[in-house]
Short mmCIF file of C-alpha atoms in Angstrom, two decimals:
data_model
loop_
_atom_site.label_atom_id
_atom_site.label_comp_id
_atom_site.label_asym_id
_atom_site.label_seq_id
_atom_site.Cartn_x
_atom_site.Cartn_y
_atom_site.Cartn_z
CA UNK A 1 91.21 11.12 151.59
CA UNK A 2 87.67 11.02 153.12
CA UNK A 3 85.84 12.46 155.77
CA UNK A 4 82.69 11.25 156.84
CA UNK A 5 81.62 14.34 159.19
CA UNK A 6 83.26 17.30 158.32
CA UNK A 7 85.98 19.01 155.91
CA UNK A 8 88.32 16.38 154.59
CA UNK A 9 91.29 18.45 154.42
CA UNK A 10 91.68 21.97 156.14
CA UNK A 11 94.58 24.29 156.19
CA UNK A 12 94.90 26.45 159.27
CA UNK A 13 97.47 27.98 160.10
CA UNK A 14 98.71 31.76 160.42
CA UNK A 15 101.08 30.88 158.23
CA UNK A 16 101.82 28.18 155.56
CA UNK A 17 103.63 28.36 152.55
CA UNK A 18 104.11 25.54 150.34
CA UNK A 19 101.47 23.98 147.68
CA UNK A 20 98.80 21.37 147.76
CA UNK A 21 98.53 18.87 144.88
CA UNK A 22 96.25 16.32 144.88
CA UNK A 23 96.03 13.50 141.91
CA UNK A 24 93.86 11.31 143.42
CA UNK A 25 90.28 11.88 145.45
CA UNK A 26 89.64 14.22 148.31
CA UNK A 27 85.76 13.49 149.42
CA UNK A 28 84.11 15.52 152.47
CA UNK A 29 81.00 15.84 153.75
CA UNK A 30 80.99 19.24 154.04
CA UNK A 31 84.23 20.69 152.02
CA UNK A 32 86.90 18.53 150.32
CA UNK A 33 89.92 21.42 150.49
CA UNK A 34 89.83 24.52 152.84
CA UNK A 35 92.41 27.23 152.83
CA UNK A 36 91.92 29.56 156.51
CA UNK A 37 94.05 31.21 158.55
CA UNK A 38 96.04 34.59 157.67
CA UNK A 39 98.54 33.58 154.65
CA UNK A 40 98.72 30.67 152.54
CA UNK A 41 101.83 30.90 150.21
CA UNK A 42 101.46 28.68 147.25
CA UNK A 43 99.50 26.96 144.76
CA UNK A 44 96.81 24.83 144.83
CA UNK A 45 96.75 21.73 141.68
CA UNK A 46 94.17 19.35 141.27
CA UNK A 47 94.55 16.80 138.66
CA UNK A 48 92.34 14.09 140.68
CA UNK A 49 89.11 14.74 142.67
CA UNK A 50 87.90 17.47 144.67
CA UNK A 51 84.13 16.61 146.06
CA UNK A 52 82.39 18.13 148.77
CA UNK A 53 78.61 18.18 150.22
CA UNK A 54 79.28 22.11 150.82
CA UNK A 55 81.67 23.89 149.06
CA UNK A 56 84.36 21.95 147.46
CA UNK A 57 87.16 24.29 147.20
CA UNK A 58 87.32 27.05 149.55
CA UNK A 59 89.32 30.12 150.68
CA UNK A 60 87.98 31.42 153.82
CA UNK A 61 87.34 35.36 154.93
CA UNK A 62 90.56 36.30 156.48
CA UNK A 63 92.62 34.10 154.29
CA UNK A 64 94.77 35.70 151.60
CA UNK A 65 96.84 32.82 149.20
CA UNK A 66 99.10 33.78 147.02
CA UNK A 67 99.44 32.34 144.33
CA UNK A 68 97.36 30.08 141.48
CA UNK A 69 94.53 27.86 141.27
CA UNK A 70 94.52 25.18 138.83
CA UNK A 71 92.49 22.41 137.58
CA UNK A 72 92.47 19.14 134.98
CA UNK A 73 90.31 17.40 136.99
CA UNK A 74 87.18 17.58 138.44
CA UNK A 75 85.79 19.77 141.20
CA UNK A 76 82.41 19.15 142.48
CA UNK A 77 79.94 20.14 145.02
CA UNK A 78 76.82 18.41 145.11
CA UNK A 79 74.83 21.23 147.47
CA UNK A 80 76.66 24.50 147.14
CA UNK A 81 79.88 25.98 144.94
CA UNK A 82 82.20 23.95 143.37
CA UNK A 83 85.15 26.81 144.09
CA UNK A 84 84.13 29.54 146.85
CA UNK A 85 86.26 32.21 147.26
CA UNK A 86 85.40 34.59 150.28
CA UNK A 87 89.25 35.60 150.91
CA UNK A 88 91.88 36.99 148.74
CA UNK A 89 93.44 34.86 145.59
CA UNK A 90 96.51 37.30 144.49
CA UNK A 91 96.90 34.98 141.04
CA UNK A 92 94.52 33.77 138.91
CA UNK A 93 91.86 30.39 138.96
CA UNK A 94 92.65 28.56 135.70
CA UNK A 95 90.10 25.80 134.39
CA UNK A 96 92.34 23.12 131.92
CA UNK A 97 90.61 21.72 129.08
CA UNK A 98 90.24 18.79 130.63
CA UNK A 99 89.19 20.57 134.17
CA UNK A 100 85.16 20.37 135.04
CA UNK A 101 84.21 22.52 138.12
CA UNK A 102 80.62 22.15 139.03
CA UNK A 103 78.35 23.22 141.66
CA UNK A 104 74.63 22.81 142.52
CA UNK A 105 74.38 26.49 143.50
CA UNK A 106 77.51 28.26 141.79
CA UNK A 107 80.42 26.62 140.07
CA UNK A 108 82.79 29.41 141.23
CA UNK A 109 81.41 32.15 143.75
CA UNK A 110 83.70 34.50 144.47
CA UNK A 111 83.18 36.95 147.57
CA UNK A 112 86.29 38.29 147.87
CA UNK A 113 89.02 38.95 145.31
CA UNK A 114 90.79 37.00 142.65
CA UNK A 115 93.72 39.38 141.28
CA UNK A 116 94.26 37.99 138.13
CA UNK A 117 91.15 36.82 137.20
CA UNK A 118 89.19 33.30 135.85
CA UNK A 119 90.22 31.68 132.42
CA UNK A 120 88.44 28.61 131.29
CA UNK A 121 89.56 26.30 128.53
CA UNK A 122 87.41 23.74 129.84
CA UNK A 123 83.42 23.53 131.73
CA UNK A 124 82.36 25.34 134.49
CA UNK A 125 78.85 25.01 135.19
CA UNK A 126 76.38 26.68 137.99
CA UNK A 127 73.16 24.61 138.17
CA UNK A 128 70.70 27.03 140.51
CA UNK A 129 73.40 30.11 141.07
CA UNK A 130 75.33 30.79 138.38
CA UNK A 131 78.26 28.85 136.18
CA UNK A 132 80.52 32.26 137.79
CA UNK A 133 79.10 34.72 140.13
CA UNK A 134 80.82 38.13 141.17
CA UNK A 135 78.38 39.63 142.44
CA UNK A 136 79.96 39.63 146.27
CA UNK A 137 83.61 40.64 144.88
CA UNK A 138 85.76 42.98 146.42
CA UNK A 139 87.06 43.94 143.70
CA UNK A 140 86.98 44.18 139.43
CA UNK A 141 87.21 40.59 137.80
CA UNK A 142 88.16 39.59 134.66
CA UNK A 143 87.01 36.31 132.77
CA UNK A 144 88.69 35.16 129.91
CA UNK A 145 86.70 32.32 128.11
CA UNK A 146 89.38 31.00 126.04
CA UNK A 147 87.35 27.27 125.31
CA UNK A 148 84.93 24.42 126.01
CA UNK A 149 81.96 25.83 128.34
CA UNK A 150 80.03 28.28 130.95
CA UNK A 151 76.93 26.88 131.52
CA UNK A 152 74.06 28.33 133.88
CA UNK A 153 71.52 25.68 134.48
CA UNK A 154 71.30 22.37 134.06
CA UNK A 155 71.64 21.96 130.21
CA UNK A 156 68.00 21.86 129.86
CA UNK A 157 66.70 25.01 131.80
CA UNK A 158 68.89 28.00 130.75
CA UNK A 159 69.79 29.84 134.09
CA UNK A 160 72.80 32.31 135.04
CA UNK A 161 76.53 31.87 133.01
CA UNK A 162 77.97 35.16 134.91
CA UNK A 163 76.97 36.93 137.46
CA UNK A 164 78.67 40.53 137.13
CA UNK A 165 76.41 42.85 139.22
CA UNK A 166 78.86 43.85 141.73
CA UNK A 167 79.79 47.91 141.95
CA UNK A 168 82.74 47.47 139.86
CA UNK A 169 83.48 47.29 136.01
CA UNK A 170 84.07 43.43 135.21
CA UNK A 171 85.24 42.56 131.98
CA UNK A 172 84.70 38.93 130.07
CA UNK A 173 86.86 38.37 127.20
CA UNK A 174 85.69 35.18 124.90
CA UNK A 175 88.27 34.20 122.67
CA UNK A 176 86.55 30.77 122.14
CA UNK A 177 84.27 27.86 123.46
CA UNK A 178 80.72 28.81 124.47
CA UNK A 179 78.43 30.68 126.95
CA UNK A 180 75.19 29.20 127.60
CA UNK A 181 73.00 31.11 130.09
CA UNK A 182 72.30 34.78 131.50
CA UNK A 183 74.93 37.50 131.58
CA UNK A 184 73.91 39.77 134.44
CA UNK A 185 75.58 42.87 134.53
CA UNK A 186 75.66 45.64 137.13
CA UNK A 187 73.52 48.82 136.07
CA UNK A 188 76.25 51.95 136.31
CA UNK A 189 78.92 49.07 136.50
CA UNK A 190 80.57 49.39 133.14
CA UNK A 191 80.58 45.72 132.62
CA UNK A 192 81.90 44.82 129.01
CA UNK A 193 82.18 41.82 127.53
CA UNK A 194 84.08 41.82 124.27
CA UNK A 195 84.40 38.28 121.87
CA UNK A 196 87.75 38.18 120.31
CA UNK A 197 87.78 34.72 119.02
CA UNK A 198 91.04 33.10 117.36
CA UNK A 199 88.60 30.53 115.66
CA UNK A 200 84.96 30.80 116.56
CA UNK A 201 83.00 31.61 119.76
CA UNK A 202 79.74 31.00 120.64
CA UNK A 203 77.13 33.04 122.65
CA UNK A 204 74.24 29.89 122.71
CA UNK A 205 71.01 30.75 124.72
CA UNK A 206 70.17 33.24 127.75
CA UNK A 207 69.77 36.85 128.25
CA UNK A 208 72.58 39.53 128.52
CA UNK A 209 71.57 42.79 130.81
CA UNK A 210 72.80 45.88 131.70
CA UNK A 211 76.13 45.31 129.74
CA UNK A 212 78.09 48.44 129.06
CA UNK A 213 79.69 47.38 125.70
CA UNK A 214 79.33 43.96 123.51
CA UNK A 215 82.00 43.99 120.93
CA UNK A 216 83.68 41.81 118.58
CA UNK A 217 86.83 41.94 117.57
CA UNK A 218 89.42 39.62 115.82
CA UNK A 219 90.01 37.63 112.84
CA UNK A 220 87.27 34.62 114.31
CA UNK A 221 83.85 34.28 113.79
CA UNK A 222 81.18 34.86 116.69
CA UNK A 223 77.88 33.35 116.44
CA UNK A 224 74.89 35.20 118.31
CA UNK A 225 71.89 32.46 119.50
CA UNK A 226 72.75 29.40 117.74
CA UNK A 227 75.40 26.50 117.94
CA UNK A 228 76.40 26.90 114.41
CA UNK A 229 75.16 28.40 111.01
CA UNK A 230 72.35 27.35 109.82
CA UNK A 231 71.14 25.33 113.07
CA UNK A 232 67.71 25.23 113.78
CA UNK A 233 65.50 24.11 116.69
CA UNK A 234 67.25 23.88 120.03
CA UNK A 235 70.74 24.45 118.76
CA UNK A 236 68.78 27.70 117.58
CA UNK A 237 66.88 28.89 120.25
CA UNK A 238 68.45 33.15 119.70
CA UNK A 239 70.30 35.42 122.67
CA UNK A 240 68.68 38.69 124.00
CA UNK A 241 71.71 41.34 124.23
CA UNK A 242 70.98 44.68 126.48
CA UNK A 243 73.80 47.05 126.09
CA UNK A 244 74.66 50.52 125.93
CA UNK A 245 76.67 49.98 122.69
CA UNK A 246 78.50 47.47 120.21
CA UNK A 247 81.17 47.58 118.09
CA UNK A 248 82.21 44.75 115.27
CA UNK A 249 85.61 45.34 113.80
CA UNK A 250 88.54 42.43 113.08
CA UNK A 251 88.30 40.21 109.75
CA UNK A 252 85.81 38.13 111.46
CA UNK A 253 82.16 37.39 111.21
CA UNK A 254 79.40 38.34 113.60
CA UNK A 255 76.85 35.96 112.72
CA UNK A 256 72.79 37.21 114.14
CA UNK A 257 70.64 34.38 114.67
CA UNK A 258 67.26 35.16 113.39
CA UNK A 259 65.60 34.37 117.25
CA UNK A 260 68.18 36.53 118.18
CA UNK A 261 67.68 40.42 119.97
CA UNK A 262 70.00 43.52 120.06
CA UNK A 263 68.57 46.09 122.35
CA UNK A 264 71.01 49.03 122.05
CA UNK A 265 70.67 52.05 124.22
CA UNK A 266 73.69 53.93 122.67
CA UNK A 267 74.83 53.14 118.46
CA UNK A 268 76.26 50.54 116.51
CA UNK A 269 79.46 51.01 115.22
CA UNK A 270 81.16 48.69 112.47
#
């Protein structure tokens, strides 16, 4: 499905309840899938292609859907966010591991609210926003980075993973995969982010601000500032953490690059 001129599919009606699935390619100028109106009832799948000039995926102001968003495929926006979110999501957005959701600006902006929250298992990636970027959301967010990526910037340049400067206390749980790029926190927000990797999870390059607490937990290892032990160079290049405090507990390893920076304004506890 194509559209030359405009959005290529748009939902808008008062009320609709049933899901989209698309498997194949939906290509618009401006937006590939819009959800508007007052209630869509459902869930939106995409295994296939979602591309759009403006936003790719979008749920309008006004619009609440309830139910999930989920993708395995890819999800793309080659001028502004690859998932925009202005209305209400009551379930969650769930990246697959095989799911890529890009955006020039923000790979998923949300504005208004997503009830239960963002997991990715596969690559999200903001190239001049932010990979994820709360900082318009109605309400507290949670991110669980369970595998594969977040990645502010374009791979080269290290710009903005999260966004998290809203007025309410977001919370990103990393359980695996990697975050490359800024964390920006909200000062007063009580914005944690706690690693509680299974295996291994990696914290790669950027800057982390006004972060309430910056744990680790769990029987994995967590890796501060490099891609692995021992790298050097690029793979090396050390994290900046700001936080009030940080705790490492579990059977797991926090492992401190040497380029790597813990600014504390509170205590260590281990």
């Amino acid at each position: 499905i194509r559209s030359t001129s405009d959005d290529a599919v748009i939902i808008n009606a008062t009320t609709f309840t049933g899901s989209v699935t698309n498997s194949g390619t939906i290509d618009g100028s401006d937006s590939a899938l819009v959800l508007t109106g007052t209630t869509f009832t459902g869930n939106v799948t995409n295994s296939g292609s979602l591309l759009g000039g403006g936003d790719a995926l979008a749920v309008e102001t006004g619009t609440t859907q309830t139910g999930n968003i989920a993708n395995s495929g890819l999800v793309e926006s080659t001028s502004a966010d690859g998932v925009d979110i202005d209305g209400v999501v009551t379930g969650s957005i769930t990246n697959q591991s095989s799911g890529v959701i890009r955006g020039l600006a923000d790979g998923i902006e949300v504005s208004g609210t997503v009830t239960a929250g963002i997991t990715n298992s596969g690559t999200i990636a903001g190239e001049t926003g932010a990979a994820i970027n709360l900082s318009g959301a109605d309400a507290a967010t949670t991110i669980t980075q369970n595998a594969g990526l977040i990645q502010g910037g374009n791979g080269t340049s290290v710009g903005v993973a999260l966004r998290l400067n809203n007025t309410f206390a977001d919370a990103v749980s990393a359980t695996g995969g990697t975050i490359d790029g800024d964390i920006v926190g909200g000062v007063g927000d009580s914005d944690d982010v706690t690693m509680n990797p299974a295996s291994s999870f990696i914290y790669l390059r950027g800057t982390a601000t006004a972060i309430d607490q910056f744990n680790k937990q769990g029987a994995g290892n967590a890796l501060l500032g490099a891609a692995s032990r021992g790298a050097t160079g690029t793979e090396a290049v050390g994290v900046t953490i700001n936080a009030a405090s940080m705790t490492n507990s579990g059977t797991g390893r926090l492992y401190i690059d040497d380029n790597t920076q813990v600014n504390l304004s509170g205590g260590f506890t281990q």
